[in-house]
Coordinates of C-alpha atoms (C1' of nucleotides) in Angstrom, one line a residue:
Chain A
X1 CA 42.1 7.6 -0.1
X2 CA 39.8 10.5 0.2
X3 CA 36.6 9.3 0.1
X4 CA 33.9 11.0 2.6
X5 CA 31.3 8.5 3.2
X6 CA 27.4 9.6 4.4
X7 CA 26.4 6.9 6.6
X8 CA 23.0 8.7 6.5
X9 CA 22.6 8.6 2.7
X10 CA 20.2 6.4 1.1
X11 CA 23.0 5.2 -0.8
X12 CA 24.7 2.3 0.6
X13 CA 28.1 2.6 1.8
X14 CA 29.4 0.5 -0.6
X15 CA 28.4 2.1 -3.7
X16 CA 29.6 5.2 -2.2
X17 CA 33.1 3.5 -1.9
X18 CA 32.1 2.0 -5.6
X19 CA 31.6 5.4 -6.4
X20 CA 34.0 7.3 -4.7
X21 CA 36.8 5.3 -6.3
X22 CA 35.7 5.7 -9.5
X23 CA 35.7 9.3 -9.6
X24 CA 39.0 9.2 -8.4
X25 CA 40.4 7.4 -11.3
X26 CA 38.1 9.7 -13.5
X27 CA 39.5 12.5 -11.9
X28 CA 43.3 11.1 -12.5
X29 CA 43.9 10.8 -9.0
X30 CA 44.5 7.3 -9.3
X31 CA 46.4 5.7 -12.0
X32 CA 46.9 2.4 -13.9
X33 CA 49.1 0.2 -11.8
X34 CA 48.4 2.3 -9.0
X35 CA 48.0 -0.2 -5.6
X36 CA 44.5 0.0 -4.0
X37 CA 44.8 -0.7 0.0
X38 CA 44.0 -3.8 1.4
X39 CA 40.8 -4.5 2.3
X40 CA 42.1 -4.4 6.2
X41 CA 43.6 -1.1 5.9
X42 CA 40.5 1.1 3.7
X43 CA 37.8 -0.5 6.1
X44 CA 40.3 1.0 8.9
X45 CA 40.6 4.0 7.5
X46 CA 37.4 4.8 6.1
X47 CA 35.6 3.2 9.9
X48 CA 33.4 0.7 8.0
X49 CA 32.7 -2.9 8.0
X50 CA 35.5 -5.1 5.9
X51 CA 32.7 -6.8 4.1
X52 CA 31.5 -3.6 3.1
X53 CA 35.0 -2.7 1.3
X54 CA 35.4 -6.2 -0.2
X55 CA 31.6 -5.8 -1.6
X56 CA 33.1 -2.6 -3.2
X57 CA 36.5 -3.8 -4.5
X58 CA 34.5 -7.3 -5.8
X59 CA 32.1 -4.5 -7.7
X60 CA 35.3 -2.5 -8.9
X61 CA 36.6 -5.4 -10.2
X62 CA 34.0 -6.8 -12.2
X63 CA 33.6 -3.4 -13.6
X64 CA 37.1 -3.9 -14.9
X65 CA 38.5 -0.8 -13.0
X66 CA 41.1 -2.9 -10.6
X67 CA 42.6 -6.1 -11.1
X68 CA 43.6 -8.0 -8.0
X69 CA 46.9 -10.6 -8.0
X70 CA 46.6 -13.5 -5.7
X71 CA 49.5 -12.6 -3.2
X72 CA 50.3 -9.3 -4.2
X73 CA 47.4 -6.5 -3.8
X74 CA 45.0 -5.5 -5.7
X75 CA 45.7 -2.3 -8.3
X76 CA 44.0 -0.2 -10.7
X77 CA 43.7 -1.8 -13.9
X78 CA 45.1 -1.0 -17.2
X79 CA 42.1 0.3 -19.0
X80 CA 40.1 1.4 -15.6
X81 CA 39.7 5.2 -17.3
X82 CA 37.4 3.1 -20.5
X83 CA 36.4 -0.1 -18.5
X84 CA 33.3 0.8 -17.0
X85 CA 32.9 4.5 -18.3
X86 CA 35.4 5.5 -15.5
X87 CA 36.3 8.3 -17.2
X88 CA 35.1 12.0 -16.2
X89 CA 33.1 12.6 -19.4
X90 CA 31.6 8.7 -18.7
X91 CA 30.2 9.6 -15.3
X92 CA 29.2 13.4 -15.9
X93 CA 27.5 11.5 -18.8
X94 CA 25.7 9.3 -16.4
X95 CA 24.3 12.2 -14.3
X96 CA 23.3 14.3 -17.0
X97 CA 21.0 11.6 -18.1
X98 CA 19.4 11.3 -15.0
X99 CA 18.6 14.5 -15.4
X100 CA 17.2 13.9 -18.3
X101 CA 15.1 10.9 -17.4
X102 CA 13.4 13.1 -14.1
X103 CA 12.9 16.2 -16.7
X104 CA 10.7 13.5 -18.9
X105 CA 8.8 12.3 -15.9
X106 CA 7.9 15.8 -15.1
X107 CA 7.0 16.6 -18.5
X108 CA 9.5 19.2 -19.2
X109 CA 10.7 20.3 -22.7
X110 CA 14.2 19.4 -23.0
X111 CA 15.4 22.2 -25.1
X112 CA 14.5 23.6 -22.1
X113 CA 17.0 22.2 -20.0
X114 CA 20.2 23.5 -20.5
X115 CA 19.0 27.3 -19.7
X116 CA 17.5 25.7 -16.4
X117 CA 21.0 24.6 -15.6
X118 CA 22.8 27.5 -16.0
X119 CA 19.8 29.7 -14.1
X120 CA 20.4 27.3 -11.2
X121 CA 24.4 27.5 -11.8
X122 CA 24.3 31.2 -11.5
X123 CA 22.4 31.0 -8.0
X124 CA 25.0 28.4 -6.8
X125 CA 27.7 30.7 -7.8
X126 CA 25.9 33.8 -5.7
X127 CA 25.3 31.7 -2.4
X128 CA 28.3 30.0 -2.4
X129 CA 31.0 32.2 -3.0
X130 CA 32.4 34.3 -6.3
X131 CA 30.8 33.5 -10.1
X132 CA 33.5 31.6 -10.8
X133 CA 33.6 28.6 -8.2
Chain B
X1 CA -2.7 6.5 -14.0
X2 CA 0.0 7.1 -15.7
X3 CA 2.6 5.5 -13.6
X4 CA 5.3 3.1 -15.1
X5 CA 6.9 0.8 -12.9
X6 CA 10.3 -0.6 -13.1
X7 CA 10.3 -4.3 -11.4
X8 CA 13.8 -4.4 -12.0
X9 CA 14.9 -0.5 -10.2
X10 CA 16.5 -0.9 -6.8
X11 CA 13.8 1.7 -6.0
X12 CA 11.2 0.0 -4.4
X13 CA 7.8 -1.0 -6.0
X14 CA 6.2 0.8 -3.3
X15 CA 8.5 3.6 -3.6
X16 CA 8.3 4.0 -7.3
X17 CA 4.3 4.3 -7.2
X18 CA 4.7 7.3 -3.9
X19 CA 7.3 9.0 -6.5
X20 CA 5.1 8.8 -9.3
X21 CA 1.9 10.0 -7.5
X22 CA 3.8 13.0 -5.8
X23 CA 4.7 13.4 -9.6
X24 CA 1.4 13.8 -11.0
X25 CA 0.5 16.2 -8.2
X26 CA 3.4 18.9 -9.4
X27 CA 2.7 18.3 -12.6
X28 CA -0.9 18.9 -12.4
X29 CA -2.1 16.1 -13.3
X30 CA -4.3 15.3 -10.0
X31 CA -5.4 18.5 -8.2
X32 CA -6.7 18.7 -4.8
X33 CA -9.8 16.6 -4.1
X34 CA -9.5 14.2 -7.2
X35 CA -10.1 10.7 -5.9
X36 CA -6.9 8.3 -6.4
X37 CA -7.8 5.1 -8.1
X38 CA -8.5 2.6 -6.1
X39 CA -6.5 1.0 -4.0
X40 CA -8.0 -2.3 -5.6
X41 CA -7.5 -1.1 -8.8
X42 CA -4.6 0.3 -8.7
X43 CA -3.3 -2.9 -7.5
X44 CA -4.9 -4.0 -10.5
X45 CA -3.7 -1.9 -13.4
X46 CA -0.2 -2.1 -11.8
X47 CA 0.2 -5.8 -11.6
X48 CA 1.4 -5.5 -8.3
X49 CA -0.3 -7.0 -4.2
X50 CA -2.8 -4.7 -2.8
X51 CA -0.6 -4.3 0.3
X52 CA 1.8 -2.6 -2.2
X53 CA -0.4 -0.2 -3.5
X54 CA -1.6 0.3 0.7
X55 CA 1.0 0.5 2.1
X56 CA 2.4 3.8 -1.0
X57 CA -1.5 5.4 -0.1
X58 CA -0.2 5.0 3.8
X59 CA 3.0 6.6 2.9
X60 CA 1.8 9.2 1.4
X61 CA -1.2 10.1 3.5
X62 CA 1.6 10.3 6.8
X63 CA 3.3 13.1 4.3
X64 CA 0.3 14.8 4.0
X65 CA -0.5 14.4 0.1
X66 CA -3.4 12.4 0.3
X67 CA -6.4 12.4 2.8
X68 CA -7.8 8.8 2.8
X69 CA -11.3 8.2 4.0
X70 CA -12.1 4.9 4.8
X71 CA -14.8 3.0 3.2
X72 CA -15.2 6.4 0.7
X73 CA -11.9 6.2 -1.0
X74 CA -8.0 8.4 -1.2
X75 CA -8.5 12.3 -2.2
X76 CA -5.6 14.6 -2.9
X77 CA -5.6 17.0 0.5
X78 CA -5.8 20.2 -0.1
X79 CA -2.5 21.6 0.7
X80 CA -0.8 18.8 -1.6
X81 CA 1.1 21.0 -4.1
X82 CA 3.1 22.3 -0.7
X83 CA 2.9 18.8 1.0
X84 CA 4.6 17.1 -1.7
X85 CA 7.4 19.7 -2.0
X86 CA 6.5 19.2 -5.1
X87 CA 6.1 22.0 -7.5
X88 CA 7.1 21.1 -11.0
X89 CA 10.2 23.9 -10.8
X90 CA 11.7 22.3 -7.4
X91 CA 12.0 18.5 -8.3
X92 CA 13.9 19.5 -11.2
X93 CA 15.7 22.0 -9.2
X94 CA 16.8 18.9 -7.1
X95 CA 17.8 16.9 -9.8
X96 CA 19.6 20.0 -10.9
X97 CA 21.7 20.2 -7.7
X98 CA 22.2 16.3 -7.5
X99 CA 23.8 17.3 -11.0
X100 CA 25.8 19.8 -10.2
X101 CA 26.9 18.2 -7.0
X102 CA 28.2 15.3 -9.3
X103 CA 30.3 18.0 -11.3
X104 CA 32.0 19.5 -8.3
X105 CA 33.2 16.1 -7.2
X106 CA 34.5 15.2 -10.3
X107 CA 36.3 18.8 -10.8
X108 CA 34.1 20.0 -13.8
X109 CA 34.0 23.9 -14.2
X110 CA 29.8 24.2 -13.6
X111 CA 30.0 27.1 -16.2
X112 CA 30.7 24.2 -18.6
X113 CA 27.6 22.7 -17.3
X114 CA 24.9 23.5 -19.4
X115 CA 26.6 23.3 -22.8
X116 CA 27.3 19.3 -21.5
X117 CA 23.4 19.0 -21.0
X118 CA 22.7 21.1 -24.6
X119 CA 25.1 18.7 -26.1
X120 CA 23.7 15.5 -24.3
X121 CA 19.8 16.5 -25.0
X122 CA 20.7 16.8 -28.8
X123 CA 22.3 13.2 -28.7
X124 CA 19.3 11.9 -27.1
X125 CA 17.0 13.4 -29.4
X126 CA 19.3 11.8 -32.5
X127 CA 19.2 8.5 -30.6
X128 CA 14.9 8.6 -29.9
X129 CA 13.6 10.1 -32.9
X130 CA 13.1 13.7 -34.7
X131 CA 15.0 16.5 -33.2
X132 CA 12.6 18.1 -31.0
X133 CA 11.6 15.6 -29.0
Chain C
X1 CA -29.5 17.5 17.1
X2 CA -26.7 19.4 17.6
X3 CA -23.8 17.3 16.8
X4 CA -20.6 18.3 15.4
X5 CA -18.4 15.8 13.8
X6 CA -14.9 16.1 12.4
X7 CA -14.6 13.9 9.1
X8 CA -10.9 14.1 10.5
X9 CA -11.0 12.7 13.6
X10 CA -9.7 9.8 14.0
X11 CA -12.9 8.5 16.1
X12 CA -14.9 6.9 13.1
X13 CA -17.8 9.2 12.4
X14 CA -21.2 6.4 13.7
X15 CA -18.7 6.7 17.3
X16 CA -19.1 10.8 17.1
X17 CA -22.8 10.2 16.9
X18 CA -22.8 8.0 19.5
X19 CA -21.0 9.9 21.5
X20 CA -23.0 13.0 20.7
X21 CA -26.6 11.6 21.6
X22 CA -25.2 10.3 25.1
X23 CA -23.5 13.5 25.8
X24 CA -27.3 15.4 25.5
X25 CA -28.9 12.5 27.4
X26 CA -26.0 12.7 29.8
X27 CA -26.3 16.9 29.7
X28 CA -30.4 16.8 30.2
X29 CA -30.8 18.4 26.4
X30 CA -32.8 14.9 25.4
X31 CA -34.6 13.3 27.9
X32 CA -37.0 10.1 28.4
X33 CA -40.0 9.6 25.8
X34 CA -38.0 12.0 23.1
X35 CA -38.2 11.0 19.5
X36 CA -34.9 10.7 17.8
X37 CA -34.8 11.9 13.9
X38 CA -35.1 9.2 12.0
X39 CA -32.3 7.5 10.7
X40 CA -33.1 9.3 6.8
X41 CA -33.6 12.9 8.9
X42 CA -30.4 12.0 10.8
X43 CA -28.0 11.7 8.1
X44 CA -29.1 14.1 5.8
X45 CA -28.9 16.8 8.6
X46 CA -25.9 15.5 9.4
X47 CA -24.6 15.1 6.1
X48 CA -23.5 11.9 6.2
X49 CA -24.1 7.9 5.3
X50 CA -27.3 6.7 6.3
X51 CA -25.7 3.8 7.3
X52 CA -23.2 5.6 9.2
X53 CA -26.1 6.8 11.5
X54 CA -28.1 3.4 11.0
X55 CA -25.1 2.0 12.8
X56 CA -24.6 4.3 15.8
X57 CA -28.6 3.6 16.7
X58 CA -27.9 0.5 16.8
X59 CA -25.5 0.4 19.0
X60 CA -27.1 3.3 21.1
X61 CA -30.2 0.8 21.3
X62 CA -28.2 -2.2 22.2
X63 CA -27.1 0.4 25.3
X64 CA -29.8 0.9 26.1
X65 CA -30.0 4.7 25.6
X66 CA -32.8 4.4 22.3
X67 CA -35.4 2.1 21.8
X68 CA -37.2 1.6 18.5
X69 CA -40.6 0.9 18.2
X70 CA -41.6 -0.6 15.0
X71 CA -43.8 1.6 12.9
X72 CA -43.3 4.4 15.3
X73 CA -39.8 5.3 15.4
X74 CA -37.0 5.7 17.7
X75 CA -37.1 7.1 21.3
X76 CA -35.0 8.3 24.1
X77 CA -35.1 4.9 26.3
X78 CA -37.1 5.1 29.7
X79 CA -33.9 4.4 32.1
X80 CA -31.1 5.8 29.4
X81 CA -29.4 8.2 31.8
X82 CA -28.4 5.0 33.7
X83 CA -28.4 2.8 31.0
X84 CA -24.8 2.9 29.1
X85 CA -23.8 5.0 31.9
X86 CA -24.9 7.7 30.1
X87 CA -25.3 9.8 33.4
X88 CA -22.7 12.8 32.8
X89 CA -20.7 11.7 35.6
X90 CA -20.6 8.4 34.0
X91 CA -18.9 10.0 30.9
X92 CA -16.6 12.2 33.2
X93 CA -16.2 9.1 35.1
X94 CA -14.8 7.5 31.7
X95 CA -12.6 10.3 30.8
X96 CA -10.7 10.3 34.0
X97 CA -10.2 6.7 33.9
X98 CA -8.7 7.7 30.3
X99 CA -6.6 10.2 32.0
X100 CA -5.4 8.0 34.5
X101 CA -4.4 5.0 32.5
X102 CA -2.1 7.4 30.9
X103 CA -0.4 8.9 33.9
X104 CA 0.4 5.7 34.6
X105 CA 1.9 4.5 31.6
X106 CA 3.9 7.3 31.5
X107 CA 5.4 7.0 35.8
X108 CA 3.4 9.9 36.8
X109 CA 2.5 9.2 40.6
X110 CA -1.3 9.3 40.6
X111 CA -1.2 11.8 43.5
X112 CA 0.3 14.6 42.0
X113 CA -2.2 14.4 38.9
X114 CA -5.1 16.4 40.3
X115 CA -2.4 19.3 41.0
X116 CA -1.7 18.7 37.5
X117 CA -5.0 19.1 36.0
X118 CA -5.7 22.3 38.2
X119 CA -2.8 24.2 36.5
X120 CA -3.5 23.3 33.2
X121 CA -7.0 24.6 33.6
X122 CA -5.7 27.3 35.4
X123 CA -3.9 28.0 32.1
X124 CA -6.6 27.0 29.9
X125 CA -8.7 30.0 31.3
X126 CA -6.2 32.7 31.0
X127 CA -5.8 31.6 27.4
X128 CA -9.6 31.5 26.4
X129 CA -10.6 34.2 28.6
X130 CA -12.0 34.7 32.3
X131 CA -11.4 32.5 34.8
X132 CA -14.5 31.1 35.4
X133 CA -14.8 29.7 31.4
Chain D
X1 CA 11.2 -3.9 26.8
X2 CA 8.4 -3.5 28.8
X3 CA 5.6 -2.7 26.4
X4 CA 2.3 -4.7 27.0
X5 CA 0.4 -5.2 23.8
X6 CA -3.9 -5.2 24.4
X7 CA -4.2 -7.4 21.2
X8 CA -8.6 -6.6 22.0
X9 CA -8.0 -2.9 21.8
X10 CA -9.5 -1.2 18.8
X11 CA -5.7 0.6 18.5
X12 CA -3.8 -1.6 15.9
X13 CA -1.0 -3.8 17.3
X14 CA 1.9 -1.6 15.6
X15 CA 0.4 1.4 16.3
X16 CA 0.6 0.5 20.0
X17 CA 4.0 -0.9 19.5
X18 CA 5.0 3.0 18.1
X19 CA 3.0 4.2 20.8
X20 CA 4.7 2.3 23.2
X21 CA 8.5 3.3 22.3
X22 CA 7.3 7.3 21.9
X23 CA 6.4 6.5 25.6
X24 CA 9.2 4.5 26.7
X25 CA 11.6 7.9 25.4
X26 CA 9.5 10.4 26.8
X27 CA 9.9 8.5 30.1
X28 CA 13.9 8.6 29.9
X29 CA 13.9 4.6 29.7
X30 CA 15.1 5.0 25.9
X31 CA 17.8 7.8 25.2
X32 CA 19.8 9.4 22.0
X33 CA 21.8 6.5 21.1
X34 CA 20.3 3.2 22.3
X35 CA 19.9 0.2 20.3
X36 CA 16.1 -0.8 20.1
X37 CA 15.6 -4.4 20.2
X38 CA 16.0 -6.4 16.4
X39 CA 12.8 -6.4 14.7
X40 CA 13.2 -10.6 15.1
X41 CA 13.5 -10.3 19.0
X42 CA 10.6 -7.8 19.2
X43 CA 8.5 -9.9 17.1
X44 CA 9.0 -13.1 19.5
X45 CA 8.8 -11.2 22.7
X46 CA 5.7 -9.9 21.9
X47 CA 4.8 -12.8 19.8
X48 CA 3.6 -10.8 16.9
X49 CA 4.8 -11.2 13.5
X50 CA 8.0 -9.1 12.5
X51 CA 6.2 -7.5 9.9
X52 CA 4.1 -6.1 12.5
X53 CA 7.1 -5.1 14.1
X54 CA 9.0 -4.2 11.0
X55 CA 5.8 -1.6 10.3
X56 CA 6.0 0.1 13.9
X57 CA 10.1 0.8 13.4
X58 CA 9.6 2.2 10.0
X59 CA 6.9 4.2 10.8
X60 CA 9.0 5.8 14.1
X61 CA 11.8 6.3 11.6
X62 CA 9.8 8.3 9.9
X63 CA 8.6 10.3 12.5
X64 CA 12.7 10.5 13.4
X65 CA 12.0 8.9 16.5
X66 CA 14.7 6.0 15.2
X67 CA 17.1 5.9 12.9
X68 CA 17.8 2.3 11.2
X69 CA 21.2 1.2 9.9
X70 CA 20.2 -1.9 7.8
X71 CA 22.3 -4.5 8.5
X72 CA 23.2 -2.8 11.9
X73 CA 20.3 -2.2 13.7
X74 CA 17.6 0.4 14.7
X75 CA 19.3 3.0 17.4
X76 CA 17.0 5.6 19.4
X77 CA 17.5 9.3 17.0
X78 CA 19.6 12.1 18.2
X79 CA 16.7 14.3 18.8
X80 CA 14.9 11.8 19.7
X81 CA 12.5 13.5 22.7
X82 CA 11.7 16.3 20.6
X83 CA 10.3 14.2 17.6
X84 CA 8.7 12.0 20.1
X85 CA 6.7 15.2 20.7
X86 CA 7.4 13.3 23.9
X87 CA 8.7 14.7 27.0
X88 CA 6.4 13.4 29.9
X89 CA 4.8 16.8 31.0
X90 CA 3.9 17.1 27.0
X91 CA 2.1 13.6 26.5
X92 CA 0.7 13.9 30.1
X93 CA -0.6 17.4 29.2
X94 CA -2.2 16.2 25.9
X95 CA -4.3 13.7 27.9
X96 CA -5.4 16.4 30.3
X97 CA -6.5 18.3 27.1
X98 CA -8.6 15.4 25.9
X99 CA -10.1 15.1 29.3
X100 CA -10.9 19.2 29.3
X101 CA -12.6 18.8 26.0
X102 CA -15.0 16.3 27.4
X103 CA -15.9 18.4 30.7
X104 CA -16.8 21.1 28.7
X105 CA -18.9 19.5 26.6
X106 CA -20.3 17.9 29.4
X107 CA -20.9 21.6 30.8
X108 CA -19.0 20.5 33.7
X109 CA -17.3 23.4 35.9
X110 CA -13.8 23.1 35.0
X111 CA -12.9 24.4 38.3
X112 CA -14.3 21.2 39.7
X113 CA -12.3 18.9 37.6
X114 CA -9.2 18.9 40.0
X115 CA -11.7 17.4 43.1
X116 CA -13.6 14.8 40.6
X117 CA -9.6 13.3 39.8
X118 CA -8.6 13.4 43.1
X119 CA -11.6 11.8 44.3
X120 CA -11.6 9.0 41.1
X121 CA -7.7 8.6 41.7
X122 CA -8.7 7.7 45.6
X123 CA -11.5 5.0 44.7
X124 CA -8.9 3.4 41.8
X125 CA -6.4 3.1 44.6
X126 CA -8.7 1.1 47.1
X127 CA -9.9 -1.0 44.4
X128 CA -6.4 -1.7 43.3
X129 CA -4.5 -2.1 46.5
X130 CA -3.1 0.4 48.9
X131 CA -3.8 4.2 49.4
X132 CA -0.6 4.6 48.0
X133 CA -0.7 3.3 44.4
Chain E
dG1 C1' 22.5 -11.4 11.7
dT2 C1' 20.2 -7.0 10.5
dG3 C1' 16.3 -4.6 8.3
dG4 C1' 13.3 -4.2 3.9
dT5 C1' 10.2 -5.8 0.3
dC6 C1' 6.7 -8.4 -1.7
dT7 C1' 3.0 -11.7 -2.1
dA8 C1' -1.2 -14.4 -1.0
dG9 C1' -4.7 -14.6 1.6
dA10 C1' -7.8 -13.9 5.5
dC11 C1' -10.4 -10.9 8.2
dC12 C1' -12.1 -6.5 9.9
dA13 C1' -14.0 -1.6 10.3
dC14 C1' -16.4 1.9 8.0
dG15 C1' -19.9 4.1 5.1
Chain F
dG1 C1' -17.1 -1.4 -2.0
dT2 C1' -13.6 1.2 0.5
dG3 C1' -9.2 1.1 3.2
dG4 C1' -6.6 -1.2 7.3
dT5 C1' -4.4 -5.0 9.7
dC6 C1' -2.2 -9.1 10.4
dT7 C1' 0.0 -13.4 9.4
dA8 C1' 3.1 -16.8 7.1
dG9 C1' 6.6 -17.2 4.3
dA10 C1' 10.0 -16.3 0.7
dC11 C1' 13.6 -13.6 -0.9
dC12 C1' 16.8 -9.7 -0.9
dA13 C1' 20.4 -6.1 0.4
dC14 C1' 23.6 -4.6 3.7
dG15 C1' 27.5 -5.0 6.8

DNA sequence: GTGGTCTAGACCACG
DNA sequence: GTGGTCTAGACCACG
């Protein structure tokens, strides 16, 4: 489980496990019928509280993305890329339209928008490393 | 005022109304010196306790937007625009970065980036109303 | 009256006036038998509330420092360099006493404060110019 | 947590209570790491409502004095002394300023500041008890 | 159990 | 009339 946490985010840590998890089912590094980790062991490995990680995998399962079996462990569920928007396209979609929603509270055009993004792209690209990154 | 709450946001009420103010300061919509409503009526036109309203003025005169005069009233400071790091150009260049932050975790190419927002804006502008909105 | 007051201060303005007229009572610049502006005068030289300076004569008159005379206006009272303890070593009195209350909270052995105070006005000089400032 | 509150003082109650931790790091009886008392226990030592309480934390927390885990506790900041502005000699000297800035408007010689503590410091400590104090 | 938010309402200080 | 403080009390989010 490669989640990095922030405990100094405003997010709390277990929407960042919410989220984390997510993306790695977007992201196909998790699978359908793949076994989550106890509760025991993720709050072990990640150093948090246990009732942090159960808060999580309760919120992961009423989003429909694992299924737990009384007995057996709790997995990622059939549909997880669909249920909840899971998928990659689902949560780039999210973020792009909070984007949006700030560009509209600060009153700019949205045609706008897309040539902002790749301006700001481009200067990401020089300060971090090679264009391509 | 143009401020719209959202009872319902996990953003604080106070919160919401410190965001929004720091708002209409990039956009230019309260300049240095303008009076703030109110606290009274603020309270008022926002439906929400005057300790709300207080304690978003308190807030913001501790980050150095405001300037509040007792028994005269809450004025912009002078040095606001820098105060509230506020400039139109960098909150949307935050909201830019929390963007493409989300896109790196999720293993999207950022040069895909803006066509993603181009295509999301459009959709948006099906879903609201005429296409230039 | 020369008075200057700092809107910012946190000391509210009428306590800046009061302040001020003690400090030329205490200094010898207004003495027994002087007439004070009146309050109208006051303020607009001042530039501020007339209730602002209504209040500080007040409570310079309830110290014993002014005494108003119906119909004839308001007067530097016979005894005010005692009165209010308005002598300046009265006032330098109070500072100390300031000055002390804080070493204290803060564990500094009361001996070693007069050592302290010499080399920060040692330093004070050398920054604003000859030693004798 | 020795912090004694002077509920008559014209300084608000949480301000003191901020005032009162700033002190209690500068003096090296808080350091980097150290749980501050909950909000709750505060509140009924000093017998002041926890909002009152809850107020002072937040607003050291956003001076970076604290940093608060909700649901964990409130723990004394990494850099703690700096934000504190607070290291003894700087609080002490700030106090020594104030008391400079009244001796020269006084016109008092500020080379005969020095004798005027020593001599004040030696009449507080025969009212107060010993020579010593 | 921890801190955070919000309200209602009283009272105060300032101008 | 303006903002500031404080309390009592309810409710919530987090761990």
């Amino acid at each position: 489980m490669l989640l990095d946490l922030d405990p100094a985010s405003p997010v709390p840590i277990y929407q960042q496990v919410v989220d984390g998890i997510r993306r790695l089912v977007a992201v196909g590094a998790l699978r359908s019928g793949d076994q989550v980790p106890t509760v025991r062991d993720l709050a072990a490995q990640l150093r948090v509280n246990r009732n942090t990680v159960a808060r999580a995998i309760q919120d992961l399962e009423a989003q429909g993305v694992v299924r737990t079996r009384v007995g057996q462990g709790t997995f990622i569920a059939a549909a997880a890329e669909e249920a909840a928007g899971a998928s990659r396209e689902g949560l780039l979609g999210e973020a792009i339209d909070r984007l949006i929603t700030e560009a509209r509270q600060l009153g700019v055009a949205l045609q706008d928008l897309p040539e902002a993004v790749r301006r700001r792209v481009v200067e990401h690209s020089h300060r971090h490393g090679k264009g391509k990154r």
